Each structure stands twice: as structure tokens, then as C-alpha cells.
């Protein structure tokens, strides 16, 4: 870190404390083996992967020294933290993120800005307009070039009267004396755009949590246009978040989505422009997130053909974040299901449910995706797995679908109609109603299949009565169609009006078992390939192995030589082997 | 001035179903007027009265072209109409013909076998809060689709006869639909029945006379013997297909096994 002065350290150190939960997930951080011992912080020790710390025990010395300095200051900061109230704590947490962003810019490493973004969720709970106003007034100088941005931020929060360039409050002074010096330095320096966009995002979060949708929407539009005008690669992950909140606000505005006048229609040009720019700038974060937002946008007003066109004309970035991929797959699966392309829909939705985070934080997403997946499975003529309904987190939400599956499985048209009528509101809310209506023919087909399996010969009249079909003629046509579609193996006798089932042949004589076997093998092989791909291969690891092999060979040779020379006992030899 | 002219043309169009050539000349005149008024597509600056006129023009155009069985022109009009239908009701109060035109469009998609678009359109309608099934014009194609999908062809047939059709324009599609269901029935009969007596085939295929049945049977290559229809072609084709399948199966197994061997080689 060139140009880094020790007086900045307290801020940075705070960053580690503020973002503890983040550190846990990021394994490849700066050397922390030392730190964890010194700090005695129990949470820190969890982070350290034992194999790593031992391998990297010879970490680069400059970094080590850096860490030491930070440690010395941390004691002081800790003292301060004991006395200060949560507001000051939050402020210092927010500010610590500025250091991360600063580092992201100087080192040109997106990881740091991602870390800053992830800390939002922990800050979010403590955030109030007062805190944010204070942060802004302390960060921006009154007479600097970016002061008008700060003014805008303050106005958006309804705190237009707060003056800029304020020095940290008296309670902050205990925190660290070098801080005031630091503040002075900052004023002289121009505030980097990353920081003001970050504050912008915090403002969006604040407005969203306090349900100020209209104001939030206006502010987000401004922020989005500002992000658009800045061309900085270190801003990528931040701008993705900006667009996310913009679209979130738009969805909550007065005429809610299904109506064509909803404001989400009006942000489409903005999002499309953002997508274009993101593609040109090779900004995968924004690209992925904006594509997902646009798909959601189109589907919420049921512009399926537009959504389809968008998918066919854009390429979803391969290295997008996992969550975005899951969302994208879900929306794609939804589009395909509506277009009757069930096989593709099934593929996408299965991937989406698997990619969904397994923790409780995204339960809604997994529930919605699972519901849709089930309907698609039913439409394909499959029966979803019983175990899916037993998952404790899903059980209640999937209850109507469970009944539906039962009706389809048995082929009872009457039950099916009753369930649709009973749970119409639930299905409509889930957006699966029109898909479920299409299931009618599947129910009939299952019913016919059941009849064909149970009876070797059955009159069309009986079929008609049991399946509650309109008339005998309908039954005849329906059965004929089922035979043609390969649902059942049977023949019809028109003169005498019955259906005669063909003897069911030996299933093992057909190609079916082979196909099932092949499918499973393919799945296993795919899993193997995926795992190989997912493995990480440390650089130069093979050299280490080569070296080991060479050493072993040498040892062997030596041993052989010793045996030849005859000055090695049998016991010795045995011991050697055990050791190896 | 232009607006008044437009009004005149519209009343002319609406008053009585004109022959297509006349209607199309009137329509092109109307479209030219709209172009002069720059109201071909809705924009925020277009006055509401003009919007209504433009929409009515397109609607009349759509109906005229469907009467003339010009499906391309009809699709074009529907596409031009869609931005008008997206407008909020306080800018443009919804007219009477909307559901009719949409229903016709659905029926067109159905007869052309464009099911994906059919369902996309349907999804859009149901989320907009339109009572799709209850509507006279919209419910009709939806019911037809459902019956076609399950195979209740007799209901489709009944729906096309007997004044069940919501309006005369819908009748245009009956020929196409009849042909469609007839070939569907024929192809399922080939598989479902070993043989069929001529007399009952008539009612099965909704044909008028036995002569028509014979003609139809010939066109599909069925063999008629002693007043009974046999489907030999299907059987022969099936047997040939089975043999082919046998060959394919063994080839597939060989291919798969080779594939496994190769994969094992790479893994181990």
C-alpha cells in the first residue's frame, strides 16, 4: 500500500471489526494468523484456515509490519469503543468502509468494495437519518467540488439543514487523536466517487426501510444517472446495487406492477441503457443484475415475448454472482414454462432451486422456485418427489400444491377442479394459476392410464362416467388421442364401444431401463466434471509434489544403497517403513 | 379538418361491412390522415380524441382484413394496436372492439399452431385483470384450446356450429379449424382402431356423406374393403419403425458403453 500513513490505521482497523462476519467468508485475506493470537478475538480465530496459516507463515514482511501497527492502535480504539454509544459505533463502521473503498480504488481490487457492500446488512439495522447526516457532514468539506452532491444526499433524507465540513463530534475525540489530523487530510483530498455512491446506497437503504418510496424513487433515479455518467471499473459492484434499489422502489410505487401504468415501465429505458453501458464496459456485476431486473420487470407486467427477446439477444455473464445466476434461471424457467417449453423450464428451475442459498435468508425464493418447479414437473407428466413436501421450511407453503399433486397422481378430475376452485387465490398470487389450468389434460391422461392398467376391457360409457367427461363421443376422441400420444397401449372398438388394453409387455425388454441407467450415469459424470471444475488448484502445487516424489526416490535409493552395503538391520528397516 | 375527414371515413367503415378492396382504400386514406396528424403511434403529446380515432381505425382495419382472410394484414393491425391498448384508461377509455380483436388474434394464433405466443398473450391478459373466461369473445378461443388439447373434438365441432360463434368474424376460422381437427382425428384413428366401418367414420370425421369419407380415406392412403376402412400403412410403418428401433437400440448401447469406458479412462 503505497502512500499509506500510520495515522490512517484506526479507521482501517475499525473496518475489520465492523466487517467481522464478512471476514469469515473471505478466506484469502491478509495474514491473520498473527492477528488472531494477539487480538484474542474468538471470532477471528474461526477465520484462519489451519492449512493456510501454516503455508503462509512466511507472508510478505511489509504486510506484517502493517498488521503490527494496526494492532497497537487497536487497543486504543477498543478503549474508545467501550465508552461510545451505538451511534458512534455505527458511524465509525460506515467510515471504516470508506477505507475499504479507498483501498479498492488504489489497489484496483473489486473484493474490497464487495466487502464494503456486504457490511450494509449489518449496518442497516442501526441506520438512522441522523447518523447518515453526520457521516455526510463529516466526510464532505463545505467548499469542496463535491459539496453539491453531499447537499443532494442530505436533501434526499430531509436533512437539508445540516452543514457540511463539520469536524467529528466531541465524543469522537476520545476515539483517537490522530483522527482530527486525518480529517484535515481528507478535506484537502477530493472525495472519491465510490464513497459518495456508497453513501448514496446507504441513503437508498434508509429510504426503503422507512417506506419513503416516492422520495426514494426520485433519489434513486438521480443516483442512477450519476452512476451512469461515471466510468470507473471500481464502481461496478456499487452501481449494480444502485440499479437494484431503483427497480425495487419503482415496484413499490402507487400503480402496482400488473397495471401497464406502473412506474416500472418507465424505468425500462434507464435499465436498458444501463445494460448497454455495462456490456460495453464489460461490467459483469451490473450486467448480471440489470438483466435479472429487466426480466423481473417484464414478467411482472406479463410481457413474455419481450422477456424472451431480451434473453435471446443478451448473454448472461458467465462469472456472475451465484445469487444472480439463481434469479436469472428462475425467471428464465418461468418464461419457458409459459411458452410451453417444459423441458427447458424444468432444467432451469431445477438449477435455480439448487443454486438458491440453503440458509433461511432466501427461503422465499426457494419456495417460489419450488412451487413453479412442481407445476412444471406435473405438466411434464412427472410426479414431484414426496420428500419435497416434507421439508419443514416448505411444508406449510406447499400445502395447496401437495393436494394438487395428489389429485393429478390419482387422475381424479373432480378433486382437481375442487382444489383449483378452493386455492385459486393462492395460485393466482403465486403466478401459477394459468399454468395449473393447463394441467387438466394431464389429469385426464392419468385417469385414462389408470383405467387402462386396471381393466383389460372397459366401455367408453364407464370411462366417461368415471372421468366426468361431457359425453361418450368426447371420451372416444380423448382415448383415441391418448393412444396416438403413446399414453396408453390399447385399441378402440367403435361398433361395440369399448377400449381394449393391450397386454403390457415386459418393461425390461424395452429400451427404457437402458435409458434410465444412461441418465443416471450421465448425471454422475456431470457431477464429477463439475466437482473437478470447482476445485481450486494452488499455483505451483505440482512442483511441491514433484519435489516430494524426488525426495522419496532419493530416500529409497539411499536405503537400497545401505541395504547393499549391509549396515542396516532388519528392525531398522521395519521401523522406516512404518514411518513412511 | 383532417380529423373530421377521419371521422367521416370511420363512420363509413363502421356502417356496413364493405368489400375488402373498398375498405382497404378507405383505410389507407385514413392512415395517411393519421400520419399527417402524427398519430400513427401514441405519444404523450397526442390529444386523446385523436388516440381514440387512431385506435378505431386500426380496429376496423383488423376486422376488415380478417373478413378478407388476410392474416398477415390482421397481425400487422394487431401489432399496431397493442401500444394503444397499453394506454391508461384515463387517457384512452377502452373501446368496444378490444376484446373482439384480441379474441380473434388468439384464435389466429391457435389455428396457426403458435401455442407459445397464444399462452404468452393469455398470461398478459390474465394479469391485467381481465375476466378472460367470462368474456364472450375471449372465452371462446380459450375453451377451444382446452378442448383441442384434451381431445374433445366433438365439443370443438359443436362450438363452431349452431350459432355458438360469438360473431361472424370468428366464422372465418371454422374452415381451418375443421380441417385441423379432421386431420387430428384421422391420425389418432390410425393408431387407435384396427378397422372402422365406413358409416360410422362419417360421423367420426364430421363429414357430410360416405362419398366424402371415401375421398378423405383416399387422400390419407387408407384401404377400403367391404365397407370397412383398414389402416395398413400405419401398421407397416410401425413394424418398419420397430426394426429400425431395434437397430438403433443396440447402436445406442454400444455408443453409451464406449462413452463410459472413455470417461473411466479419464477419471482413473
PDB file of C-alpha atoms in Angstrom, chain A residues 258-261 299-305 334 338-341 431 433-435 437-438 440-441 444-445 468-481 483-486 489-495 502 510-511 514-515 517-519 521-522 525 528-529, chain B residues 85-90 115-117 119-128 133 145-155 158 183-185 187-189 191-197 200-201 203-206 238 245-246 248-249 252 256 259-260 263-264 266-267:
ATOM      1  CA  UNK A 258     -49.641  -5.675 -13.184  1.00  0.00           C
ATOM      2  CA  UNK A 259     -51.118  -2.417 -14.418  1.00  0.00           C
ATOM      3  CA  UNK A 260     -49.403  -1.065 -17.525  1.00  0.00           C
ATOM      4  CA  UNK A 261     -49.077   2.405 -15.974  1.00  0.00           C
ATOM      5  CA  UNK A 299     -42.576 -10.681 -16.251  1.00  0.00           C
ATOM      6  CA  UNK A 300     -44.322  -8.565 -13.662  1.00  0.00           C
ATOM      7  CA  UNK A 301     -46.333  -6.955 -16.477  1.00  0.00           C
ATOM      8  CA  UNK A 302     -46.504 -10.267 -18.353  1.00  0.00           C
ATOM      9  CA  UNK A 303     -44.557  -9.051 -21.348  1.00  0.00           C
ATOM     10  CA  UNK A 304     -43.378 -12.555 -22.010  1.00  0.00           C
ATOM     11  CA  UNK A 305     -42.324 -12.037 -25.589  1.00  0.00           C
ATOM     12  CA  UNK A 334     -40.784 -19.051 -15.777  1.00  0.00           C
ATOM     13  CA  UNK A 338     -45.343 -20.034 -20.112  1.00  0.00           C
ATOM     14  CA  UNK A 339     -44.122 -20.756 -23.620  1.00  0.00           C
ATOM     15  CA  UNK A 340     -44.842 -24.475 -23.110  1.00  0.00           C
ATOM     16  CA  UNK A 341     -41.173 -25.352 -23.332  1.00  0.00           C
ATOM     17  CA  UNK A 431     -48.478 -16.690 -10.569  1.00  0.00           C
ATOM     18  CA  UNK A 433     -52.750 -20.242 -11.943  1.00  0.00           C
ATOM     19  CA  UNK A 434     -52.695 -20.240 -15.736  1.00  0.00           C
ATOM     20  CA  UNK A 435     -50.108 -22.995 -15.704  1.00  0.00           C
ATOM     21  CA  UNK A 437     -55.264 -24.677 -15.623  1.00  0.00           C
ATOM     22  CA  UNK A 438     -53.253 -26.371 -18.330  1.00  0.00           C
ATOM     23  CA  UNK A 440     -56.473 -30.512 -16.852  1.00  0.00           C
ATOM     24  CA  UNK A 441     -55.423 -32.616 -19.793  1.00  0.00           C
ATOM     25  CA  UNK A 444     -57.444 -36.795 -17.862  1.00  0.00           C
ATOM     26  CA  UNK A 445     -54.481 -38.639 -19.316  1.00  0.00           C
ATOM     27  CA  UNK A 468     -66.604 -36.885 -15.601  1.00  0.00           C
ATOM     28  CA  UNK A 469     -66.250 -36.203 -19.277  1.00  0.00           C
ATOM     29  CA  UNK A 470     -69.048 -34.496 -21.147  1.00  0.00           C
ATOM     30  CA  UNK A 471     -70.171 -37.272 -23.446  1.00  0.00           C
ATOM     31  CA  UNK A 472     -69.305 -40.666 -24.799  1.00  0.00           C
ATOM     32  CA  UNK A 473     -68.113 -39.142 -28.051  1.00  0.00           C
ATOM     33  CA  UNK A 474     -65.692 -36.904 -26.179  1.00  0.00           C
ATOM     34  CA  UNK A 475     -64.423 -39.915 -24.313  1.00  0.00           C
ATOM     35  CA  UNK A 476     -63.843 -41.723 -27.588  1.00  0.00           C
ATOM     36  CA  UNK A 477     -61.859 -38.864 -29.090  1.00  0.00           C
ATOM     37  CA  UNK A 478     -59.890 -38.357 -25.917  1.00  0.00           C
ATOM     38  CA  UNK A 479     -58.955 -42.013 -25.653  1.00  0.00           C
ATOM     39  CA  UNK A 480     -58.009 -42.115 -29.330  1.00  0.00           C
ATOM     40  CA  UNK A 481     -55.748 -39.110 -28.811  1.00  0.00           C
ATOM     41  CA  UNK A 483     -53.420 -43.833 -27.778  1.00  0.00           C
ATOM     42  CA  UNK A 484     -51.832 -41.761 -30.516  1.00  0.00           C
ATOM     43  CA  UNK A 485     -49.776 -39.785 -27.994  1.00  0.00           C
ATOM     44  CA  UNK A 486     -48.474 -43.028 -26.561  1.00  0.00           C
ATOM     45  CA  UNK A 489     -51.309 -49.126 -25.273  1.00  0.00           C
ATOM     46  CA  UNK A 490     -54.827 -50.012 -26.340  1.00  0.00           C
ATOM     47  CA  UNK A 491     -57.262 -50.290 -29.208  1.00  0.00           C
ATOM     48  CA  UNK A 492     -60.770 -48.982 -29.599  1.00  0.00           C
ATOM     49  CA  UNK A 493     -63.765 -50.866 -30.912  1.00  0.00           C
ATOM     50  CA  UNK A 494     -66.177 -48.397 -32.375  1.00  0.00           C
ATOM     51  CA  UNK A 495     -69.089 -50.698 -33.077  1.00  0.00           C
ATOM     52  CA  UNK A 502     -53.047 -54.396 -24.936  1.00  0.00           C
ATOM     53  CA  UNK A 510     -37.699 -52.232 -23.970  1.00  0.00           C
ATOM     54  CA  UNK A 511     -35.035 -49.598 -24.063  1.00  0.00           C
ATOM     55  CA  UNK A 514     -31.156 -48.645 -20.510  1.00  0.00           C
ATOM     56  CA  UNK A 515     -32.212 -45.056 -20.871  1.00  0.00           C
ATOM     57  CA  UNK A 517     -29.378 -46.148 -16.490  1.00  0.00           C
ATOM     58  CA  UNK A 518     -27.757 -43.889 -19.038  1.00  0.00           C
ATOM     59  CA  UNK A 519     -29.400 -40.824 -17.494  1.00  0.00           C
ATOM     60  CA  UNK A 521     -24.566 -42.372 -15.333  1.00  0.00           C
ATOM     61  CA  UNK A 522     -24.618 -39.097 -17.207  1.00  0.00           C
ATOM     62  CA  UNK A 525     -20.330 -37.980 -14.750  1.00  0.00           C
ATOM     63  CA  UNK A 528     -17.758 -35.438 -11.353  1.00  0.00           C
ATOM     64  CA  UNK A 529     -16.838 -32.928 -14.041  1.00  0.00           C
TER      65      UNK A 529
ATOM     66  CA  UNK B  85     -54.216  -0.919 -25.560  1.00  0.00           C
ATOM     67  CA  UNK B  86     -51.363  -0.317 -23.141  1.00  0.00           C
ATOM     68  CA  UNK B  87     -52.516   3.251 -22.547  1.00  0.00           C
ATOM     69  CA  UNK B  88     -54.113   4.037 -19.200  1.00  0.00           C
ATOM     70  CA  UNK B  89     -57.923   4.256 -19.248  1.00  0.00           C
ATOM     71  CA  UNK B  90     -57.990   7.937 -18.252  1.00  0.00           C
ATOM     72  CA  UNK B 115     -49.163 -22.111 -28.867  1.00  0.00           C
ATOM     73  CA  UNK B 116     -46.274 -20.371 -27.121  1.00  0.00           C
ATOM     74  CA  UNK B 117     -47.491 -16.984 -28.272  1.00  0.00           C
ATOM     75  CA  UNK B 119     -50.183 -18.663 -23.915  1.00  0.00           C
ATOM     76  CA  UNK B 120     -47.971 -15.605 -23.591  1.00  0.00           C
ATOM     77  CA  UNK B 121     -50.878 -13.468 -24.752  1.00  0.00           C
ATOM     78  CA  UNK B 122     -53.186 -15.243 -22.344  1.00  0.00           C
ATOM     79  CA  UNK B 123     -50.820 -14.698 -19.433  1.00  0.00           C
ATOM     80  CA  UNK B 124     -50.714 -10.987 -20.219  1.00  0.00           C
ATOM     81  CA  UNK B 125     -54.500 -10.816 -20.322  1.00  0.00           C
ATOM     82  CA  UNK B 126     -54.995 -12.617 -17.035  1.00  0.00           C
ATOM     83  CA  UNK B 127     -52.503 -10.455 -15.160  1.00  0.00           C
ATOM     84  CA  UNK B 128     -54.188  -7.324 -16.450  1.00  0.00           C
ATOM     85  CA  UNK B 133     -63.070 -16.935 -19.222  1.00  0.00           C
ATOM     86  CA  UNK B 145     -57.727 -24.509 -26.997  1.00  0.00           C
ATOM     87  CA  UNK B 146     -58.575 -26.534 -23.913  1.00  0.00           C
ATOM     88  CA  UNK B 147     -60.785 -28.904 -25.868  1.00  0.00           C
ATOM     89  CA  UNK B 148     -58.238 -29.307 -28.626  1.00  0.00           C
ATOM     90  CA  UNK B 149     -55.581 -30.117 -26.076  1.00  0.00           C
ATOM     91  CA  UNK B 150     -57.596 -32.768 -24.257  1.00  0.00           C
ATOM     92  CA  UNK B 151     -59.029 -34.141 -27.455  1.00  0.00           C
ATOM     93  CA  UNK B 152     -62.727 -33.391 -27.081  1.00  0.00           C
ATOM     94  CA  UNK B 153     -63.073 -32.719 -30.775  1.00  0.00           C
ATOM     95  CA  UNK B 154     -66.818 -33.120 -30.750  1.00  0.00           C
ATOM     96  CA  UNK B 155     -67.110 -30.093 -28.489  1.00  0.00           C
ATOM     97  CA  UNK B 158     -70.302 -28.158 -31.757  1.00  0.00           C
ATOM     98  CA  UNK B 183     -56.574 -34.451 -39.576  1.00  0.00           C
ATOM     99  CA  UNK B 184     -56.052 -34.802 -35.820  1.00  0.00           C
ATOM    100  CA  UNK B 185     -58.862 -37.325 -35.613  1.00  0.00           C
ATOM    101  CA  UNK B 187     -54.098 -39.514 -37.241  1.00  0.00           C
ATOM    102  CA  UNK B 188     -55.360 -40.740 -33.882  1.00  0.00           C
ATOM    103  CA  UNK B 189     -57.779 -43.144 -35.540  1.00  0.00           C
ATOM    104  CA  UNK B 191     -53.349 -45.716 -34.248  1.00  0.00           C
ATOM    105  CA  UNK B 192     -56.439 -46.385 -32.144  1.00  0.00           C
ATOM    106  CA  UNK B 193     -58.662 -48.526 -34.356  1.00  0.00           C
ATOM    107  CA  UNK B 194     -57.730 -51.697 -36.140  1.00  0.00           C
ATOM    108  CA  UNK B 195     -60.552 -51.044 -38.613  1.00  0.00           C
ATOM    109  CA  UNK B 196     -63.534 -48.734 -38.987  1.00  0.00           C
ATOM    110  CA  UNK B 197     -66.880 -49.229 -40.759  1.00  0.00           C
ATOM    111  CA  UNK B 200     -69.511 -44.606 -38.546  1.00  0.00           C
ATOM    112  CA  UNK B 201     -66.407 -42.974 -39.953  1.00  0.00           C
ATOM    113  CA  UNK B 203     -69.849 -39.172 -38.068  1.00  0.00           C
ATOM    114  CA  UNK B 204     -66.420 -39.626 -36.551  1.00  0.00           C
ATOM    115  CA  UNK B 205     -64.822 -37.266 -39.036  1.00  0.00           C
ATOM    116  CA  UNK B 206     -67.815 -34.895 -39.234  1.00  0.00           C
ATOM    117  CA  UNK B 238     -44.878 -49.206 -37.272  1.00  0.00           C
ATOM    118  CA  UNK B 245     -35.618 -49.053 -33.349  1.00  0.00           C
ATOM    119  CA  UNK B 246     -34.026 -52.396 -32.594  1.00  0.00           C
ATOM    120  CA  UNK B 248     -30.912 -48.030 -33.008  1.00  0.00           C
ATOM    121  CA  UNK B 249     -31.104 -49.523 -29.526  1.00  0.00           C
ATOM    122  CA  UNK B 252     -27.098 -46.657 -28.696  1.00  0.00           C
ATOM    123  CA  UNK B 256     -23.021 -45.423 -24.390  1.00  0.00           C
ATOM    124  CA  UNK B 259     -18.601 -43.400 -23.727  1.00  0.00           C
ATOM    125  CA  UNK B 260     -18.447 -44.821 -20.198  1.00  0.00           C
ATOM    126  CA  UNK B 263     -14.898 -41.388 -19.159  1.00  0.00           C
ATOM    127  CA  UNK B 264     -13.499 -44.035 -16.818  1.00  0.00           C
ATOM    128  CA  UNK B 266     -10.049 -40.021 -17.954  1.00  0.00           C
ATOM    129  CA  UNK B 267     -11.097 -40.325 -14.326  1.00  0.00           C
TER     130      UNK B 267
END
